[in-house]
Amino acid sequence: MRFDILTVFPNLFSSIFEESILKRAIEMGYLEVHIHNIRDYATDKHHITDDYPYGGGGGMVMKPEPLFRAVEGVLGVREGGALPPVPIILLCPQGRTFTQAIAKELSGYPRVLLICGRYEGVDERVRVHLATDEISIGDYVLSGGELPAMVVVEAVVRLLPGVLGDPLGARQDSFAMGLLEYPHYTRPAVYRGYAVPEVLLSGNHAEIARWRRREALRRTWQRRPDLLARIELSEEDRLFLRELEEKKAP
């Protein structure tokens, strides 16, 4: 899978792809990442990519010309030509909120292009006539789209077959199955008087799976009950949740 990332601060990406899972994915050939400096596509002497907004107001706005030229240049089409069917995603606060489902959706594409917004925002013509999608990673404001771009790449790449050492790892993560993940424990079995639940030491895989399912349900019920309305629950799941509700009732 290939990611093209357009930014005015390419050095921000100097280390993220040189560590851990993303580095291994690149080395194994599952991932290509190309960082493009938007300033390289500005034609004026000073390579300016932003300007004052029409109508006044604070802040600067990213100009349309360098962004259009950058996307066309990266995708290899002539100026004003038809763009290939590659998702062109503008990272900005107004976009749809990024979720595991969107990560799964994007993992199905062989190539994705990410535009990192900056300053007060981008010229609306980029949003309307160039970007095919807009993504936000949450209801807060950052200085630019670089950190969101890193988040998107990390979440998507984890879903590519072969990237994780454990083939079931991505499917068992929080949100992958609609629930928050169950608790994890490792050695020692007792630390400072705090013991690992006996069931995890039992070797009974059926009981361990049942415990993990219930703990995932319990954690989701406690912390993100809104998620429970979106997933398919078994009769055993519903019975367990009713028990939790009854214990909570005064």
PDB file of C-alpha atoms in Angstrom:
ATOM      1  CA  MET A   1       0.000   0.000   0.000  1.00  0.00           C
ATOM      2  CA  ARG A   2       1.236   3.493  -0.809  1.00  0.00           C
ATOM      3  CA  PHE A   3       0.637   6.719   1.097  1.00  0.00           C
ATOM      4  CA  ASP A   4       1.495  10.119  -0.396  1.00  0.00           C
ATOM      5  CA  ILE A   5       1.539  12.870   2.225  1.00  0.00           C
ATOM      6  CA  LEU A   6       1.472  16.546   1.227  1.00  0.00           C
ATOM      7  CA  THR A   7       2.786  18.956   3.849  1.00  0.00           C
ATOM      8  CA  VAL A   8       4.629  22.252   4.296  1.00  0.00           C
ATOM      9  CA  PHE A   9       6.651  20.691   7.134  1.00  0.00           C
ATOM     10  CA  PRO A  10       8.110  17.437   5.763  1.00  0.00           C
ATOM     11  CA  ASN A  11      10.710  17.189   8.543  1.00  0.00           C
ATOM     12  CA  LEU A  12       7.940  16.421  11.034  1.00  0.00           C
ATOM     13  CA  PHE A  13       7.800  12.936   9.490  1.00  0.00           C
ATOM     14  CA  SER A  14      11.530  12.240   9.807  1.00  0.00           C
ATOM     15  CA  SER A  15      11.264   9.630  12.578  1.00  0.00           C
ATOM     16  CA  ILE A  16       7.736   8.203  12.619  1.00  0.00           C
ATOM     17  CA  PHE A  17       8.420   5.835   9.721  1.00  0.00           C
ATOM     18  CA  GLU A  18      11.802   4.743  11.058  1.00  0.00           C
ATOM     19  CA  GLU A  19      10.549   2.939  14.149  1.00  0.00           C
ATOM     20  CA  SER A  20       8.471  -0.058  15.209  1.00  0.00           C
ATOM     21  CA  ILE A  21       5.603  -1.444  13.119  1.00  0.00           C
ATOM     22  CA  LEU A  22       5.728   1.183  10.377  1.00  0.00           C
ATOM     23  CA  LYS A  23       9.439   0.643   9.819  1.00  0.00           C
ATOM     24  CA  ARG A  24       8.937  -3.136   9.608  1.00  0.00           C
ATOM     25  CA  ALA A  25       6.009  -2.714   7.214  1.00  0.00           C
ATOM     26  CA  ILE A  26       8.207  -0.629   4.897  1.00  0.00           C
ATOM     27  CA  GLU A  27      11.095  -3.081   5.131  1.00  0.00           C
ATOM     28  CA  MET A  28       8.806  -6.028   4.357  1.00  0.00           C
ATOM     29  CA  GLY A  29       7.340  -4.253   1.346  1.00  0.00           C
ATOM     30  CA  TYR A  30       3.798  -3.869   2.697  1.00  0.00           C
ATOM     31  CA  LEU A  31       4.022  -0.070   2.889  1.00  0.00           C
ATOM     32  CA  GLU A  32       5.409   2.795   0.836  1.00  0.00           C
ATOM     33  CA  VAL A  33       5.343   6.339   2.212  1.00  0.00           C
ATOM     34  CA  HIS A  34       6.254   9.376   0.105  1.00  0.00           C
ATOM     35  CA  ILE A  35       6.439  12.799   1.753  1.00  0.00           C
ATOM     36  CA  HIS A  36       5.953  15.770  -0.616  1.00  0.00           C
ATOM     37  CA  ASN A  37       6.733  19.380   0.249  1.00  0.00           C
ATOM     38  CA  ILE A  38       3.858  21.570  -0.944  1.00  0.00           C
ATOM     39  CA  ARG A  39       6.283  24.512  -1.231  1.00  0.00           C
ATOM     40  CA  ASP A  40       7.983  22.705  -4.136  1.00  0.00           C
ATOM     41  CA  TYR A  41       4.824  23.292  -6.173  1.00  0.00           C
ATOM     42  CA  ALA A  42       4.595  27.039  -5.528  1.00  0.00           C
ATOM     43  CA  THR A  43       5.831  28.967  -8.580  1.00  0.00           C
ATOM     44  CA  ASP A  44       6.697  32.325  -6.997  1.00  0.00           C
ATOM     45  CA  LYS A  45      10.216  33.285  -5.958  1.00  0.00           C
ATOM     46  CA  HIS A  46       9.642  32.660  -2.244  1.00  0.00           C
ATOM     47  CA  HIS A  47       7.541  29.471  -2.607  1.00  0.00           C
ATOM     48  CA  ILE A  48       4.609  30.966  -0.726  1.00  0.00           C
ATOM     49  CA  THR A  49       1.785  28.538   0.089  1.00  0.00           C
ATOM     50  CA  ASP A  50      -0.526  30.797   2.117  1.00  0.00           C
ATOM     51  CA  ASP A  51      -2.129  34.224   1.890  1.00  0.00           C
ATOM     52  CA  TYR A  52      -4.527  36.560   3.701  1.00  0.00           C
ATOM     53  CA  PRO A  53      -8.219  35.573   3.547  1.00  0.00           C
ATOM     54  CA  TYR A  54     -10.611  37.536   1.368  1.00  0.00           C
ATOM     55  CA  GLY A  55     -13.039  39.467   3.528  1.00  0.00           C
ATOM     56  CA  GLY A  56     -10.506  39.950   6.320  1.00  0.00           C
ATOM     57  CA  GLY A  57     -10.077  38.080   9.550  1.00  0.00           C
ATOM     58  CA  GLY A  58      -7.226  36.587  11.507  1.00  0.00           C
ATOM     59  CA  GLY A  59      -4.856  33.909  10.298  1.00  0.00           C
ATOM     60  CA  MET A  60      -3.629  32.813   6.896  1.00  0.00           C
ATOM     61  CA  VAL A  61      -5.228  30.475   4.372  1.00  0.00           C
ATOM     62  CA  MET A  62      -3.435  27.866   2.285  1.00  0.00           C
ATOM     63  CA  LYS A  63      -3.519  28.857  -1.385  1.00  0.00           C
ATOM     64  CA  PRO A  64      -5.208  26.604  -3.960  1.00  0.00           C
ATOM     65  CA  GLU A  65      -2.560  26.736  -6.705  1.00  0.00           C
ATOM     66  CA  PRO A  66       0.252  24.856  -4.919  1.00  0.00           C
ATOM     67  CA  LEU A  67      -2.154  22.246  -3.569  1.00  0.00           C
ATOM     68  CA  PHE A  68      -3.784  21.547  -6.936  1.00  0.00           C
ATOM     69  CA  ARG A  69      -0.365  21.376  -8.617  1.00  0.00           C
ATOM     70  CA  ALA A  70       1.010  19.124  -5.884  1.00  0.00           C
ATOM     71  CA  VAL A  71      -1.831  16.613  -6.151  1.00  0.00           C
ATOM     72  CA  GLU A  72      -1.685  16.585  -9.943  1.00  0.00           C
ATOM     73  CA  GLY A  73       2.102  16.264  -9.925  1.00  0.00           C
ATOM     74  CA  VAL A  74       2.159  13.460  -7.383  1.00  0.00           C
ATOM     75  CA  LEU A  75      -0.577  11.534  -9.182  1.00  0.00           C
ATOM     76  CA  GLY A  76       1.071  12.107 -12.560  1.00  0.00           C
ATOM     77  CA  VAL A  77      -1.665  13.952 -14.417  1.00  0.00           C
ATOM     78  CA  ARG A  78      -1.476  17.106 -16.486  1.00  0.00           C
ATOM     79  CA  GLU A  79      -2.748  20.386 -15.081  1.00  0.00           C
ATOM     80  CA  GLY A  80      -6.549  20.301 -14.995  1.00  0.00           C
ATOM     81  CA  GLY A  81      -6.618  16.658 -16.107  1.00  0.00           C
ATOM     82  CA  ALA A  82      -8.846  13.926 -14.696  1.00  0.00           C
ATOM     83  CA  LEU A  83      -7.487  12.497 -11.467  1.00  0.00           C
ATOM     84  CA  PRO A  84      -7.206   8.730 -10.957  1.00  0.00           C
ATOM     85  CA  PRO A  85      -9.507   6.966  -8.446  1.00  0.00           C
ATOM     86  CA  VAL A  86      -7.207   7.565  -5.489  1.00  0.00           C
ATOM     87  CA  PRO A  87      -8.710   8.833  -2.205  1.00  0.00           C
ATOM     88  CA  ILE A  88      -7.521  12.438  -1.767  1.00  0.00           C
ATOM     89  CA  ILE A  89      -8.091  13.137   1.906  1.00  0.00           C
ATOM     90  CA  LEU A  90      -7.921  16.566   3.497  1.00  0.00           C
ATOM     91  CA  LEU A  91      -7.056  16.329   7.196  1.00  0.00           C
ATOM     92  CA  CYS A  92      -9.002  19.068   8.950  1.00  0.00           C
ATOM     93  CA  PRO A  93     -11.307  19.655  11.964  1.00  0.00           C
ATOM     94  CA  GLN A  94     -14.451  19.690   9.782  1.00  0.00           C
ATOM     95  CA  GLY A  95     -13.954  16.171   8.426  1.00  0.00           C
ATOM     96  CA  ARG A  96     -15.743  12.999   9.440  1.00  0.00           C
ATOM     97  CA  THR A  97     -14.369  11.656  12.696  1.00  0.00           C
ATOM     98  CA  PHE A  98     -11.776   8.953  12.142  1.00  0.00           C
ATOM     99  CA  THR A  99     -12.783   5.507  13.377  1.00  0.00           C
ATOM    100  CA  GLN A 100     -11.625   1.925  13.091  1.00  0.00           C
ATOM    101  CA  ALA A 101     -14.275   1.417  10.408  1.00  0.00           C
ATOM    102  CA  ILE A 102     -12.770   4.213   8.305  1.00  0.00           C
ATOM    103  CA  ALA A 103      -9.301   2.716   8.818  1.00  0.00           C
ATOM    104  CA  LYS A 104     -10.640  -0.596   7.535  1.00  0.00           C
ATOM    105  CA  GLU A 105     -12.220   1.177   4.573  1.00  0.00           C
ATOM    106  CA  LEU A 106      -8.952   2.887   3.625  1.00  0.00           C
ATOM    107  CA  SER A 107      -6.936  -0.323   4.018  1.00  0.00           C
ATOM    108  CA  GLY A 108      -8.751  -1.637   0.952  1.00  0.00           C
ATOM    109  CA  TYR A 109      -7.130   0.943  -1.350  1.00  0.00           C
ATOM    110  CA  PRO A 110      -3.718   0.378  -2.923  1.00  0.00           C
ATOM    111  CA  ARG A 111      -2.921   4.082  -2.679  1.00  0.00           C
ATOM    112  CA  VAL A 112      -4.107   7.004  -0.534  1.00  0.00           C
ATOM    113  CA  LEU A 113      -3.109  10.675  -0.705  1.00  0.00           C
ATOM    114  CA  LEU A 114      -3.248  12.808   2.449  1.00  0.00           C
ATOM    115  CA  ILE A 115      -3.262  16.623   2.440  1.00  0.00           C
ATOM    116  CA  CYS A 116      -2.104  18.185   5.708  1.00  0.00           C
ATOM    117  CA  GLY A 117      -3.991  21.402   6.298  1.00  0.00           C
ATOM    118  CA  ARG A 118      -2.291  24.270   8.135  1.00  0.00           C
ATOM    119  CA  TYR A 119      -2.871  27.792   9.437  1.00  0.00           C
ATOM    120  CA  GLU A 120      -6.490  28.971   9.425  1.00  0.00           C
ATOM    121  CA  GLY A 121      -7.384  26.321   6.861  1.00  0.00           C
ATOM    122  CA  VAL A 122      -7.286  25.743   3.117  1.00  0.00           C
ATOM    123  CA  ASP A 123      -8.949  27.606   0.287  1.00  0.00           C
ATOM    124  CA  GLU A 124     -12.482  26.239  -0.040  1.00  0.00           C
ATOM    125  CA  ARG A 125     -11.867  25.311  -3.679  1.00  0.00           C
ATOM    126  CA  VAL A 126      -9.449  22.637  -2.479  1.00  0.00           C
ATOM    127  CA  ARG A 127     -12.132  21.187  -0.247  1.00  0.00           C
ATOM    128  CA  VAL A 128     -14.855  21.275  -2.904  1.00  0.00           C
ATOM    129  CA  HIS A 129     -13.008  20.542  -6.145  1.00  0.00           C
ATOM    130  CA  LEU A 130      -9.879  18.593  -5.187  1.00  0.00           C
ATOM    131  CA  ALA A 131     -10.324  16.563  -2.013  1.00  0.00           C
ATOM    132  CA  THR A 132     -12.525  13.486  -2.232  1.00  0.00           C
ATOM    133  CA  ASP A 133     -12.853  13.136   1.540  1.00  0.00           C
ATOM    134  CA  GLU A 134     -12.145  14.997   4.785  1.00  0.00           C
ATOM    135  CA  ILE A 135     -11.056  13.381   8.033  1.00  0.00           C
ATOM    136  CA  SER A 136     -10.698  14.686  11.579  1.00  0.00           C
ATOM    137  CA  ILE A 137      -9.125  12.654  14.384  1.00  0.00           C
ATOM    138  CA  GLY A 138     -11.220  14.306  17.090  1.00  0.00           C
ATOM    139  CA  ASP A 139     -13.088  17.323  18.359  1.00  0.00           C
ATOM    140  CA  TYR A 140     -10.090  19.477  19.163  1.00  0.00           C
ATOM    141  CA  VAL A 141      -7.796  21.763  17.203  1.00  0.00           C
ATOM    142  CA  LEU A 142      -4.173  21.086  16.234  1.00  0.00           C
ATOM    143  CA  SER A 143      -1.717  23.329  14.436  1.00  0.00           C
ATOM    144  CA  GLY A 144      -1.869  21.209  11.307  1.00  0.00           C
ATOM    145  CA  GLY A 145      -2.722  17.902   9.684  1.00  0.00           C
ATOM    146  CA  GLU A 146       0.664  16.251  10.161  1.00  0.00           C
ATOM    147  CA  LEU A 147      -0.136  14.458  13.413  1.00  0.00           C
ATOM    148  CA  PRO A 148      -3.532  13.307  12.081  1.00  0.00           C
ATOM    149  CA  ALA A 149      -1.762  11.975   8.976  1.00  0.00           C
ATOM    150  CA  MET A 150       0.512   9.892  11.196  1.00  0.00           C
ATOM    151  CA  VAL A 151      -2.496   8.577  13.107  1.00  0.00           C
ATOM    152  CA  VAL A 152      -4.305   7.591   9.914  1.00  0.00           C
ATOM    153  CA  VAL A 153      -1.291   5.800   8.440  1.00  0.00           C
ATOM    154  CA  GLU A 154      -0.599   3.909  11.679  1.00  0.00           C
ATOM    155  CA  ALA A 155      -4.215   2.768  12.089  1.00  0.00           C
ATOM    156  CA  VAL A 156      -4.557   1.686   8.460  1.00  0.00           C
ATOM    157  CA  VAL A 157      -1.217  -0.105   8.165  1.00  0.00           C
ATOM    158  CA  ARG A 158      -1.966  -2.275  11.211  1.00  0.00           C
ATOM    159  CA  LEU A 159      -4.847  -3.766   9.224  1.00  0.00           C
ATOM    160  CA  LEU A 160      -2.758  -4.830   6.228  1.00  0.00           C
ATOM    161  CA  PRO A 161      -2.319  -8.627   6.109  1.00  0.00           C
ATOM    162  CA  GLY A 162       1.127  -9.675   7.265  1.00  0.00           C
ATOM    163  CA  VAL A 163       2.094  -6.432   9.005  1.00  0.00           C
ATOM    164  CA  LEU A 164       1.457  -7.557  12.585  1.00  0.00           C
ATOM    165  CA  GLY A 165       3.309 -10.567  13.948  1.00  0.00           C
ATOM    166  CA  ASP A 166       0.060 -11.962  15.365  1.00  0.00           C
ATOM    167  CA  PRO A 167      -2.470 -12.402  12.537  1.00  0.00           C
ATOM    168  CA  LEU A 168      -5.318 -12.014  15.057  1.00  0.00           C
ATOM    169  CA  GLY A 169      -3.827  -8.944  16.723  1.00  0.00           C
ATOM    170  CA  ALA A 170      -5.633  -6.266  14.721  1.00  0.00           C
ATOM    171  CA  ARG A 171      -8.958  -8.070  14.982  1.00  0.00           C
ATOM    172  CA  GLN A 172      -8.740  -8.194  18.773  1.00  0.00           C
ATOM    173  CA  ASP A 173      -7.836  -4.537  19.292  1.00  0.00           C
ATOM    174  CA  SER A 174     -10.260  -2.123  20.923  1.00  0.00           C
ATOM    175  CA  PHE A 175     -12.969  -1.005  18.455  1.00  0.00           C
ATOM    176  CA  ALA A 176     -12.033  -3.688  15.889  1.00  0.00           C
ATOM    177  CA  MET A 177     -14.989  -5.838  17.006  1.00  0.00           C
ATOM    178  CA  GLY A 178     -16.993  -2.895  18.315  1.00  0.00           C
ATOM    179  CA  LEU A 179     -15.981  -3.355  21.966  1.00  0.00           C
ATOM    180  CA  LEU A 180     -13.169  -1.985  24.071  1.00  0.00           C
ATOM    181  CA  GLU A 181     -10.442  -4.567  24.562  1.00  0.00           C
ATOM    182  CA  TYR A 182     -10.382  -6.878  27.576  1.00  0.00           C
ATOM    183  CA  PRO A 183      -7.637  -6.515  30.246  1.00  0.00           C
ATOM    184  CA  HIS A 184      -4.179  -8.021  29.640  1.00  0.00           C
ATOM    185  CA  TYR A 185      -1.748  -9.550  32.141  1.00  0.00           C
ATOM    186  CA  THR A 186       1.780 -10.951  31.938  1.00  0.00           C
ATOM    187  CA  ARG A 187       4.419 -12.335  34.341  1.00  0.00           C
ATOM    188  CA  PRO A 188       4.774 -12.335  37.307  1.00  0.00           C
ATOM    189  CA  ALA A 189       1.521 -13.981  38.390  1.00  0.00           C
ATOM    190  CA  VAL A 190       1.566 -11.915  41.592  1.00  0.00           C
ATOM    191  CA  TYR A 191       3.125  -8.457  41.844  1.00  0.00           C
ATOM    192  CA  ARG A 192       3.048  -6.436  45.071  1.00  0.00           C
ATOM    193  CA  GLY A 193       0.152  -8.563  46.208  1.00  0.00           C
ATOM    194  CA  TYR A 194      -1.857  -8.000  43.007  1.00  0.00           C
ATOM    195  CA  ALA A 195      -2.677 -11.332  41.377  1.00  0.00           C
ATOM    196  CA  VAL A 196      -3.521 -12.265  37.819  1.00  0.00           C
ATOM    197  CA  PRO A 197      -7.116 -13.615  37.531  1.00  0.00           C
ATOM    198  CA  GLU A 198      -7.084 -17.372  38.128  1.00  0.00           C
ATOM    199  CA  VAL A 199      -8.936 -18.159  34.918  1.00  0.00           C
ATOM    200  CA  LEU A 200      -6.001 -16.883  32.836  1.00  0.00           C
ATOM    201  CA  LEU A 201      -3.716 -19.397  34.564  1.00  0.00           C
ATOM    202  CA  SER A 202      -6.118 -22.312  34.190  1.00  0.00           C
ATOM    203  CA  GLY A 203      -5.257 -23.409  30.653  1.00  0.00           C
ATOM    204  CA  ASN A 204      -8.997 -23.734  29.947  1.00  0.00           C
ATOM    205  CA  HIS A 205      -9.210 -21.868  26.622  1.00  0.00           C
ATOM    206  CA  ALA A 206     -13.008 -21.890  26.483  1.00  0.00           C
ATOM    207  CA  GLU A 207     -13.264 -20.302  29.921  1.00  0.00           C
ATOM    208  CA  ILE A 208     -10.521 -17.805  29.068  1.00  0.00           C
ATOM    209  CA  ALA A 209     -12.398 -16.768  25.905  1.00  0.00           C
ATOM    210  CA  ARG A 210     -15.624 -16.401  27.922  1.00  0.00           C
ATOM    211  CA  TRP A 211     -13.852 -14.313  30.576  1.00  0.00           C
ATOM    212  CA  ARG A 212     -12.289 -12.063  27.941  1.00  0.00           C
ATOM    213  CA  ARG A 213     -15.618 -11.518  26.204  1.00  0.00           C
ATOM    214  CA  ARG A 214     -17.297 -10.610  29.493  1.00  0.00           C
ATOM    215  CA  GLU A 215     -14.488  -8.276  30.520  1.00  0.00           C
ATOM    216  CA  ALA A 216     -14.647  -6.542  27.128  1.00  0.00           C
ATOM    217  CA  LEU A 217     -18.384  -6.124  27.609  1.00  0.00           C
ATOM    218  CA  ARG A 218     -17.891  -4.861  31.180  1.00  0.00           C
ATOM    219  CA  ARG A 219     -15.240  -2.331  30.170  1.00  0.00           C
ATOM    220  CA  THR A 220     -17.322  -1.072  27.250  1.00  0.00           C
ATOM    221  CA  TRP A 221     -20.425  -0.830  29.457  1.00  0.00           C
ATOM    222  CA  GLN A 222     -18.451   1.167  32.023  1.00  0.00           C
ATOM    223  CA  ARG A 223     -16.520   3.488  29.693  1.00  0.00           C
ATOM    224  CA  ARG A 224     -18.198   3.606  26.272  1.00  0.00           C
ATOM    225  CA  PRO A 225     -21.795   2.338  26.605  1.00  0.00           C
ATOM    226  CA  ASP A 226     -22.652   4.097  23.338  1.00  0.00           C
ATOM    227  CA  LEU A 227     -20.719   1.400  21.481  1.00  0.00           C
ATOM    228  CA  LEU A 228     -23.011  -1.367  22.689  1.00  0.00           C
ATOM    229  CA  ALA A 229     -25.889  -0.095  20.570  1.00  0.00           C
ATOM    230  CA  ARG A 230     -23.830  -0.516  17.398  1.00  0.00           C
ATOM    231  CA  ILE A 231     -22.801  -4.158  17.657  1.00  0.00           C
ATOM    232  CA  GLU A 232     -24.485  -7.529  17.452  1.00  0.00           C
ATOM    233  CA  LEU A 233     -24.861  -9.081  20.903  1.00  0.00           C
ATOM    234  CA  SER A 234     -25.559 -12.695  21.713  1.00  0.00           C
ATOM    235  CA  GLU A 235     -28.209 -13.716  24.232  1.00  0.00           C
ATOM    236  CA  GLU A 236     -25.406 -14.524  26.682  1.00  0.00           C
ATOM    237  CA  ASP A 237     -23.981 -11.037  26.152  1.00  0.00           C
ATOM    238  CA  ARG A 238     -27.354  -9.439  26.844  1.00  0.00           C
ATOM    239  CA  LEU A 239     -27.844 -11.522  29.977  1.00  0.00           C
ATOM    240  CA  PHE A 240     -24.432 -10.491  31.305  1.00  0.00           C
ATOM    241  CA  LEU A 241     -25.152  -6.802  30.603  1.00  0.00           C
ATOM    242  CA  ARG A 242     -28.506  -7.108  32.396  1.00  0.00           C
ATOM    243  CA  GLU A 243     -26.661  -8.541  35.390  1.00  0.00           C
ATOM    244  CA  LEU A 244     -24.325  -5.559  35.368  1.00  0.00           C
ATOM    245  CA  GLU A 245     -27.269  -3.152  35.228  1.00  0.00           C
ATOM    246  CA  GLU A 246     -29.022  -4.936  38.092  1.00  0.00           C
ATOM    247  CA  LYS A 247     -25.905  -4.805  40.280  1.00  0.00           C
ATOM    248  CA  LYS A 248     -25.601  -1.103  39.544  1.00  0.00           C
ATOM    249  CA  ALA A 249     -29.212  -0.363  40.498  1.00  0.00           C
ATOM    250  CA  PRO A 250     -29.681   0.831  44.134  1.00  0.00           C
TER     251      PRO A 250
END
